[in-house]
C-alpha positions as a printed Julia matrix, in Angstrom:
558×3 Matrix{Float64}:
    0.0     0.0      0.0
    2.87    2.33     0.82
    4.44    1.54    -2.52
    1.23    2.49    -4.32
    1.01    5.74    -2.35
    4.6     6.55    -3.21
    3.82    5.84    -6.85
    0.88    8.24    -6.83
    3.0    10.93    -5.15
    5.77   10.44    -7.68
    3.38   10.9    -10.61
    2.14   14.28    -9.49
   -1.25   15.99    -9.76
   -1.01   16.84   -13.48
   -0.13   13.3    -14.52
   -2.83   11.82   -12.33
   -5.43   14.17   -13.84
   -4.29   13.3    -17.36
   -4.44    9.58   -16.61
   -7.9    10.01   -15.14
   -9.19   11.86   -18.19
   -7.71    9.26   -20.52
   -9.25    6.45   -18.48
  -12.68    8.11   -18.48
  -12.5     8.74   -22.23
  -11.5     5.14   -22.9
  -14.28    3.82   -20.7
  -16.84    6.04   -22.45
  -15.6     4.98   -25.86
  -15.64    1.3    -24.97
  -19.13    1.68   -23.54
  -20.33    3.4    -26.73
  -18.8     0.72   -28.95
  -20.24   -1.99   -26.74
  -23.71   -0.51   -26.98
  -23.41   -0.11   -30.73
  -22.22   -3.67   -31.21
  -24.68   -5.12   -28.76
  -27.71   -3.2    -30.01
  -29.85   -4.68   -32.75
  -29.23   -2.98   -36.12
  -31.87   -0.49   -37.22
  -33.49   -0.31   -40.66
  -35.58    2.36   -42.34
  -39.3     1.86   -41.86
  -40.66    4.93   -43.68
  -39.12    8.13   -45.01
  -40.4    11.5    -46.22
  -43.48   11.31   -44.05
  -45.45   14.22   -42.69
  -45.79   15.29   -39.09
  -49.32   13.89   -38.77
  -48.36   10.49   -40.14
  -45.22   10.41   -37.99
  -47.16   11.13   -34.8
  -49.73    8.43   -35.58
  -46.99    5.93   -36.41
  -45.14    6.67   -33.18
  -48.34    6.14   -31.21
  -48.84    2.75   -32.88
  -45.2     1.76   -32.25
  -45.46    2.78   -28.6
  -48.62    0.75   -28.24
  -46.84   -2.25   -29.78
  -43.81   -1.66   -27.48
  -41.36   -1.45   -30.38
  -38.15    0.54   -30.08
  -37.63    3.17   -32.78
  -35.43    6.09   -33.77
  -36.41    9.39   -35.38
  -33.98   10.89   -37.86
  -34.02   13.61   -40.45
  -36.13   16.1    -38.46
  -38.7    13.42   -37.75
  -39.29   12.53   -41.4
  -37.58    9.12   -41.12
  -38.39    6.33   -38.67
  -35.93    3.5    -37.98
  -36.94    0.25   -36.27
  -35.18   -3.08   -35.61
  -34.23   -4.66   -38.9
  -35.95   -7.95   -38.16
  -39.32   -6.24   -37.56
  -39.46   -3.97   -40.63
  -41.81   -6.08   -42.76
  -44.08   -6.96   -39.86
  -44.4    -3.33   -38.77
  -45.1    -2.14   -42.3
  -47.97   -4.59   -42.61
  -49.25   -3.6    -39.17
  -49.2     0.11   -40.06
  -50.76   -0.56   -43.46
  -53.65   -2.24   -41.67
  -54.13    1.03   -39.77
  -54.06    3.02   -43.02
  -50.61    4.49   -42.44
  -48.96    6.38   -43.92
  -51.97    8.26   -45.18
  -49.91   11.09   -46.65
  -52.06   13.69   -44.93
  -54.98   12.91   -47.23
  -58.29   11.14   -46.8
  -59.55    8.64   -49.34
  -62.72    6.63   -49.68
  -62.25    5.35   -46.14
  -64.06    8.52   -45.09
  -67.3     6.67   -45.79
  -66.42    3.64   -43.65
  -67.7     5.1    -40.4
  -70.07    7.69   -41.82
  -73.7     7.81   -40.72
  -75.65    7.66   -43.96
  -79.0     8.41   -42.33
  -77.89   11.53   -40.5
  -75.8    13.03   -43.31
  -77.16   15.67   -45.65
  -76.67   15.57   -49.39
  -74.37   18.6    -49.21
  -72.09   16.84   -46.73
  -72.14   13.7    -48.85
  -71.02   15.68   -51.88
  -68.23   17.34   -49.91
  -67.02   14.0    -48.58
  -67.11   12.52   -52.06
  -65.03   15.41   -53.37
  -62.51   15.03   -50.52
  -62.27   11.3    -51.1
  -61.71   11.75   -54.82
  -59.01   14.36   -54.25
  -57.27   12.17   -51.67
  -57.3     9.08   -53.88
  -55.9    11.03   -56.81
  -53.15   12.49   -54.61
  -52.17    9.0    -53.42
  -52.07    7.71   -56.98
  -49.91   10.61   -58.15
  -47.47   10.09   -55.25
  -46.93    6.53   -56.49
  -45.23    7.9    -59.62
  -41.45    7.77   -59.55
  -39.86   11.13   -58.74
  -42.84   12.61   -56.86
  -42.65   12.98   -53.09
  -45.97   14.67   -52.42
  -49.09   15.88   -54.18
  -52.2    17.92   -53.45
  -55.21   17.85   -55.76
  -58.03   20.4    -55.92
  -61.1    19.67   -58.04
  -63.8    22.08   -59.12
  -66.92   20.18   -60.17
  -69.64   22.73   -61.01
  -73.21   21.59   -60.59
  -75.53   22.0    -63.53
  -78.62   23.93   -62.61
  -82.07   22.83   -63.68
  -83.34   24.07   -67.04
  -79.92   25.51   -67.82
  -78.47   25.09   -71.28
  -74.98   26.2    -70.38
  -72.67   23.74   -68.73
  -69.39   24.76   -67.19
  -66.47   22.42   -67.58
  -64.81   20.97   -64.47
  -61.22   21.98   -63.72
  -58.41   20.62   -61.58
  -55.26   22.08   -60.06
  -52.36   19.99   -58.75
  -49.34   20.97   -56.64
  -46.42   18.53   -56.8
  -43.34   18.06   -54.65
  -40.7    16.4    -56.8
  -37.45   14.68   -55.87
  -35.4    16.07   -58.74
  -35.3    19.41   -60.54
  -38.41   19.02   -62.66
  -40.63   16.52   -64.42
  -40.47   15.64   -68.07
  -43.19   16.68   -70.48
  -44.34   13.09   -70.83
  -44.79   12.77   -67.06
  -46.78   16.02   -66.91
  -49.04   14.84   -69.72
  -49.44   11.48   -68.01
  -50.63   13.18   -64.81
  -53.07   15.33   -66.79
  -54.61   12.35   -68.55
  -54.66   10.35   -65.32
  -56.69   12.99   -63.49
  -58.93   13.68   -66.49
  -59.78    9.99   -66.81
  -60.8     9.79   -63.16
  -63.14   12.79   -63.22
  -66.27   12.78   -65.37
  -66.28   15.51   -68.0
  -62.79   16.8    -67.22
  -60.56   17.47   -70.23
  -56.79   16.95   -69.93
  -56.18   20.51   -71.08
  -58.17   21.81   -68.09
  -55.72   20.38   -65.55
  -53.11   22.85   -64.28
  -49.94   21.55   -62.6
  -47.46   23.52   -60.45
  -44.43   22.25   -58.53
  -43.42   23.27   -55.01
  -41.14   26.05   -56.32
  -44.01   27.7    -58.17
  -42.9    26.58   -61.62
  -45.82   26.22   -64.02
  -45.71   22.78   -65.6
  -49.14   22.89   -67.27
  -51.32   25.99   -67.55
  -54.7    24.26   -67.83
  -56.01   27.14   -69.93
  -57.83   24.77   -72.26
  -55.73   25.36   -75.39
  -52.23   24.14   -74.8
  -51.94   22.55   -78.22
  -49.27   24.96   -79.41
  -47.17   24.62   -76.27
  -47.54   20.85   -76.28
  -46.68   20.76   -79.97
  -43.54   22.87   -79.46
  -42.39   20.78   -76.52
  -42.98   17.54   -78.41
  -40.95   18.82   -81.35
  -38.09   19.8    -79.05
  -38.19   16.43   -77.33
  -38.18   14.71   -80.69
  -35.08   16.64   -81.76
  -33.28   15.96   -78.48
  -34.16   12.29   -78.6
  -33.02   11.98   -82.2
  -29.67   13.61   -81.39
  -29.17   11.4    -78.34
  -29.95    8.19   -80.22
  -27.68    9.09   -83.13
  -24.88   10.16   -80.78
  -25.05    6.89   -78.84
  -25.1     4.89   -82.07
  -22.05    6.69   -83.48
  -20.1     6.51   -80.22
  -20.62    2.76   -80.04
  -19.18    2.38   -83.53
  -16.14    4.58   -82.9
  -15.39    3.13   -79.46
  -15.23   -0.35   -80.95
  -12.23    0.93   -82.94
  -10.37    3.29   -80.59
  -11.46    1.82   -77.24
  -13.93    2.6    -74.49
  -14.02    6.25   -73.37
  -11.6     7.14   -76.16
  -14.1     8.98   -78.35
  -16.73   11.67   -77.95
  -19.45   12.41   -80.51
  -21.69   15.46   -80.65
  -24.65   15.67   -83.03
  -26.57   18.8    -83.98
  -29.75   18.36   -86.01
  -31.62   21.19   -87.69
  -35.29   20.29   -87.94
  -38.01   21.64   -90.2
  -41.0    22.61   -88.07
  -43.29   23.55   -90.98
  -46.33   21.45   -91.82
  -46.72   21.13   -95.6
  -49.64   19.65   -97.55
  -49.0    18.89  -101.23
  -51.6    17.78  -103.83
  -50.5    16.65  -107.31
  -52.34   15.25  -110.4
  -50.5    12.97  -112.82
  -51.86   12.12  -116.32
  -50.63    9.15  -118.33
  -51.18    9.66  -122.08
  -50.24    6.08  -122.87
  -52.92    4.74  -120.64
  -55.94    6.08  -122.62
  -59.14    4.01  -122.7
  -62.25    4.44  -124.93
  -64.94    5.7   -122.69
  -67.84    6.22  -125.23
  -68.49    6.21  -129.01
  -71.26    8.19  -130.83
  -72.08    7.68  -134.57
  -74.49    9.96  -136.52
  -75.57    9.08  -140.14
  -77.48   11.65  -142.32
  -78.79   11.11  -145.9
  -80.82   13.54  -148.14
  -82.02   13.73  -151.78
  -83.57   16.53  -153.95
  -84.98   16.88  -157.58
  -85.02   19.89  -159.89
  -88.68   20.57  -160.92
  -88.13   23.42  -163.48
  -90.27   21.81  -166.34
  -93.28   21.27  -164.24
  -93.18   24.49  -162.47
  -96.66   25.46  -163.39
  -99.4    25.06  -161.02
 -101.95   22.99  -162.8
 -104.54   20.47  -162.0
 -102.46   17.75  -163.55
  -99.46   18.42  -161.41
 -101.52   18.11  -158.33
 -103.07   14.78  -159.23
 -101.52   11.72  -157.68
  -99.26    9.67  -159.92
  -99.57   12.26  -162.55
  -95.93   11.95  -163.54
  -95.59    8.16  -163.47
  -96.35    7.78  -167.04
  -94.02   10.51  -168.17
  -90.51    9.95  -169.54
  -87.36   10.71  -167.74
  -86.49   13.41  -170.05
  -89.46   15.25  -169.04
  -88.38   15.21  -165.33
  -85.95   17.73  -163.76
  -82.42   16.96  -162.25
  -82.26   14.96  -159.02
  -79.57   15.31  -156.13
  -78.78   12.87  -153.22
  -76.37   13.43  -150.18
  -75.18   11.04  -147.35
  -73.22   12.14  -144.16
  -71.78    9.96  -141.36
  -70.37   11.51  -138.07
  -68.61    9.4   -135.38
  -67.48   10.78  -131.97
  -65.14    8.68  -129.73
  -64.46    9.81  -126.09
  -61.22    8.56  -124.47
  -60.48    8.44  -120.67
  -56.86    9.31  -119.82
  -55.25    7.71  -116.68
  -55.05   10.27  -113.87
  -53.37    9.96  -110.45
  -54.13   12.42  -107.63
  -51.71   12.35  -104.68
  -52.06   14.35  -101.45
  -48.91   14.37   -99.31
  -48.73   15.85   -95.8
  -45.24   16.58   -94.5
  -45.34   16.66   -90.71
  -42.97   18.94   -88.79
  -39.79   17.48   -87.4
  -38.03   16.59   -90.61
  -34.25   16.7    -90.61
  -32.95   19.57   -92.69
  -29.28   19.27   -91.86
  -26.95   17.19   -89.7
  -23.64   18.28   -88.2
  -21.49   15.65   -86.49
  -18.28   16.35   -84.56
  -16.11   13.41   -83.5
  -13.23   13.81   -81.04
  -10.87   10.83   -80.95
   -8.12   10.27   -78.43
   -4.71    9.11   -79.59
   -2.8     5.97   -78.69
   -0.56    5.64   -75.63
    2.71    3.72   -75.78
    4.84    2.91   -72.77
    8.12    4.78   -72.92
   11.57    3.82   -71.76
   11.01    5.34   -68.31
    7.74    3.43   -67.85
    5.44    6.43   -68.44
    2.7     6.5    -71.06
    3.65    8.54   -74.15
    0.92    9.99   -76.38
    1.0     9.04   -80.07
   -1.4    10.7    -82.56
   -3.42    8.49   -84.87
   -2.68    8.18   -88.57
   -4.68   10.22   -91.05
   -5.67    7.06   -92.9
   -7.32    5.72   -89.75
   -9.17    9.0    -89.24
  -10.43    8.88   -92.84
  -11.82    5.39   -92.29
  -13.57    6.54   -89.12
  -15.08    9.47   -91.03
  -16.34    7.11   -93.75
  -18.0     4.91   -91.13
  -19.61    7.94   -89.51
  -21.04    9.14   -92.84
  -22.49    5.75   -93.61
  -24.03    5.32   -90.16
  -25.62    8.77   -90.03
  -27.02    8.74   -93.57
  -24.81   11.51   -94.9
  -26.5    13.65   -97.59
  -24.28   16.14   -99.35
  -27.22   17.83  -101.08
  -28.79   18.46   -97.7
  -25.58   20.14   -96.51
  -24.52   17.62   -93.85
  -21.11   18.06   -92.21
  -18.8    15.56   -90.5
  -15.56   16.48   -88.76
  -13.2    13.96   -87.14
  -10.42   15.45   -84.98
   -7.66   13.64   -83.13
   -6.62   15.35   -79.87
   -5.27   14.03   -76.55
   -7.81   13.71   -73.77
   -7.19   15.27   -70.36
   -7.6    11.96   -68.51
   -4.56    9.71   -68.7
   -4.68    5.89   -68.67
   -3.0     5.79   -65.25
   -5.83    7.78   -63.72
   -8.42    5.57   -65.36
   -6.74    2.43   -63.99
   -6.64    3.88   -60.48
  -10.29    4.78   -60.67
  -11.19    1.3    -61.86
   -9.19   -0.24   -59.03
  -10.93    1.98   -56.52
  -14.36    1.04   -57.87
  -13.46   -2.64   -57.77
  -12.25   -2.39   -54.18
  -15.44   -0.58   -53.17
  -17.5    -3.56   -54.21
  -15.16   -6.26   -52.87
  -16.92   -9.57   -52.27
  -20.31   -7.89   -52.44
  -20.18   -6.21   -49.01
  -22.81   -3.55   -48.52
  -22.09   -0.13   -47.14
  -23.5    -1.09   -43.75
  -21.22   -4.13   -43.58
  -18.17   -2.05   -44.44
  -19.03    0.54   -41.79
  -19.48   -2.18   -39.18
  -16.12   -3.74   -40.04
  -14.53   -0.29   -39.84
  -15.96    0.2    -36.35
  -14.52   -3.13   -35.24
  -11.13   -2.25   -36.72
  -11.08    1.12   -34.95
  -12.05   -0.56   -31.69
   -9.22   -3.08   -32.03
   -6.66   -0.37   -32.81
   -7.73    1.74   -29.83
   -7.62   -1.28   -27.56
   -4.05   -2.03   -28.64
   -3.08    1.61   -28.15
   -4.59    1.59   -24.66
   -2.75   -1.62   -23.75
    0.68   -0.55   -25.01
    0.66    3.13   -24.08
   -1.5     3.24   -20.93
   -1.78   -0.1    -19.19
    1.75   -1.37   -19.82
    3.57    1.77   -18.53
    1.39    1.75   -15.41
    2.11   -1.91   -14.74
    5.8    -1.44   -15.46
    6.0     1.54   -13.15
    4.23   -0.33   -10.34
    6.33   -3.46   -10.8
    9.58   -1.51   -10.94
    8.85    0.29    -7.69
    7.94   -2.92    -5.93
   10.97   -4.74    -7.31
   13.26   -1.91    -6.34
   11.85   -1.96    -2.85
   12.44   -5.69    -2.6
   15.99   -5.35    -3.81
   16.75   -2.5     -1.44
   15.16   -4.22     1.54
   18.05   -6.57     2.12
   19.18   -6.71     5.71
   22.65   -5.72     6.57
   25.27   -8.33     5.82
   22.83  -10.49     3.73
   24.28   -9.51     0.42
   26.69  -12.37     0.21
   29.52  -10.73     2.12
   28.47   -7.17     1.18
   27.59   -4.41     3.59
   24.16   -2.9      3.9
   25.07   -0.01     1.63
   26.37   -2.36    -1.02
   23.26   -4.48    -0.77
   21.16   -1.4     -1.1
   22.75   -0.65    -4.46
   23.29   -4.13    -5.78
   20.11   -5.92    -4.88
   19.82   -9.68    -5.23
   22.28  -11.35    -7.56
   24.5    -8.28    -7.96
   26.94   -8.93    -5.11
   29.64  -10.4     -7.35
   29.8    -7.2     -9.37
   30.72   -5.1     -6.36
   32.49   -7.68    -4.21
   35.97   -6.55    -5.12
   35.25   -2.9     -5.77
   33.37   -1.66    -2.71
   34.96   -1.28     0.75
   34.71   -4.12     3.2
   31.9    -4.1      5.75
   34.25   -3.55     8.63
   35.62   -0.41     6.99
   32.21    1.32     7.13
   30.97    3.07    10.2
   27.61    2.3     11.76
   25.96    5.49    10.52
   26.87    4.48     6.96
   24.83    1.28     7.2
   21.3     1.64     5.85
   18.53   -0.88     6.11
   15.63    0.13     3.84
   13.45   -2.59     5.29
   13.39   -0.76     8.62
   12.45    2.59     7.08
    8.77    3.43     6.89
    8.61    5.81     3.97
   11.54    8.0      5.09
   15.28    7.77     4.56
   17.97    9.59     6.49
   19.62   12.35     4.61
   23.01   11.05     5.63
   22.21    7.62     4.22
   21.13    9.1      0.93
   24.3    11.18     0.88
   26.44    8.13     1.56
   24.76    6.2     -1.24
   25.48    9.1     -3.55
   29.13    9.02    -2.51
   29.26    5.31    -3.22
   27.84    5.88    -6.66
   30.34    8.68    -7.3
   33.27    6.56    -6.23
   32.16    3.51    -8.2
   30.33    4.81   -11.3
   30.88    1.81   -13.58
   29.55   -0.71   -11.13
   26.6     1.55   -10.31
   25.73    1.9    -13.99
   25.79   -1.87   -14.5
   23.5    -2.37   -11.53
   21.03    0.27   -12.75
   21.03   -1.29   -16.22
   20.24   -4.68   -14.74
   17.34   -3.13   -12.84
   15.98   -1.55   -16.02
   16.35   -4.83   -17.88
   14.42   -6.72   -15.21
   11.71   -4.05   -15.13
   11.25   -4.15   -18.89
């Protein structure tokens, strides 16, 4: 006990305070690691939930006596990993999370007999809005939605009918929604509401950006956006196609292709008639025949009774008759039908007027004499072949004014950097460990390192210091004359087993006076000043032997 007290006094107040702080910190750290390792791992139950849903979920979890954690300002709830599926089914049975909206479950506990028609209509409107909001939230990229419907009632004997309208506020995960997603939401809501047109649905995001006006005539805006999307999609598809071809030649990530397409946005309707003269067909034929005859009656011009009698001239001679004249005419009309082709051609907007393609190709890298990668430009013949492939793949049309440019320049990224990145990515997914597994292994590694540091730098010096003090006390506590022929002072310095080293060097016991003898075993925590002075004189007179003894002590302590 005295040795321990002497040890504490020798350390001092500052060292004791430092050791105490280190010990408390180590205990706290070990306790934290022990709790982390001993606690059951938590898993995400629900995220991005509202305050109302979170409070109801917490009440259900408390009733079920399930431990949980709230993170992310209360928008995320973590529960034991083994109970995630069971708790989700339990909360789904309670209608959670409801998303802050009410659906058709509003009619489950409603009193049909005591409810007015006005209240029924309001509840039906609320239920319809809530169901639509839930459906919209199920779309990828949408975190929240609020739907407002205006369903005007048609009055009796009224000829005018107002159209229903809808307004939607969306909370999206990314910057904005695509045009196709906005149109999908419009048609989804319009199909669920009787008489609602898709163009009467207005959509706004949480930042106040107008995604759909709902003014009723968005045909021009929709048409312009569809044309722009068509151009962007065409450029992206052609760029990917060309990059795949070039990268098969120069290597992956060794080529970049940019495509610019000029589109014709005009709608053109063309009508043309084509006649084929060689394809004539007889359609109709008309024939007209005409015959006439006349006689010259100059000799019988007189008006007599004989001329007016029938057959008065039958008996006469031909010479007596006048000159006769006969005429025949035939007319034929043939109608032919000529082959005719009428073609009406409608050219929709979005036609490609011109294509411009820029291809950037990296050079080749050859290992130099010093081991570094040396850049080597590609041959012009190889670039010409790449340009020919690009023209064939893109449908190059010189009349249209298409342009293709292939340039060989060194890329900023070197192969060494690419290899290091690939190695890092491969190490990140080593043996299929998840991020949680890697973090847990890292915690165990840190715990092991800190434990080793605590053992080697805290516990071992304390044990060594305590053992050295006790051993020194045992070696100094030899009684006088028990050092194998040495005096008490010699025994005090030599300790056990060191008498031979000082047997011939130190004075004989009889040469020392009584006040020079020191027996540490009889001293209770105090030593005479004269004894300490005499020991110092012995050390001064015999330095080599004293050094060897001290070294042996240090060796035994270590």
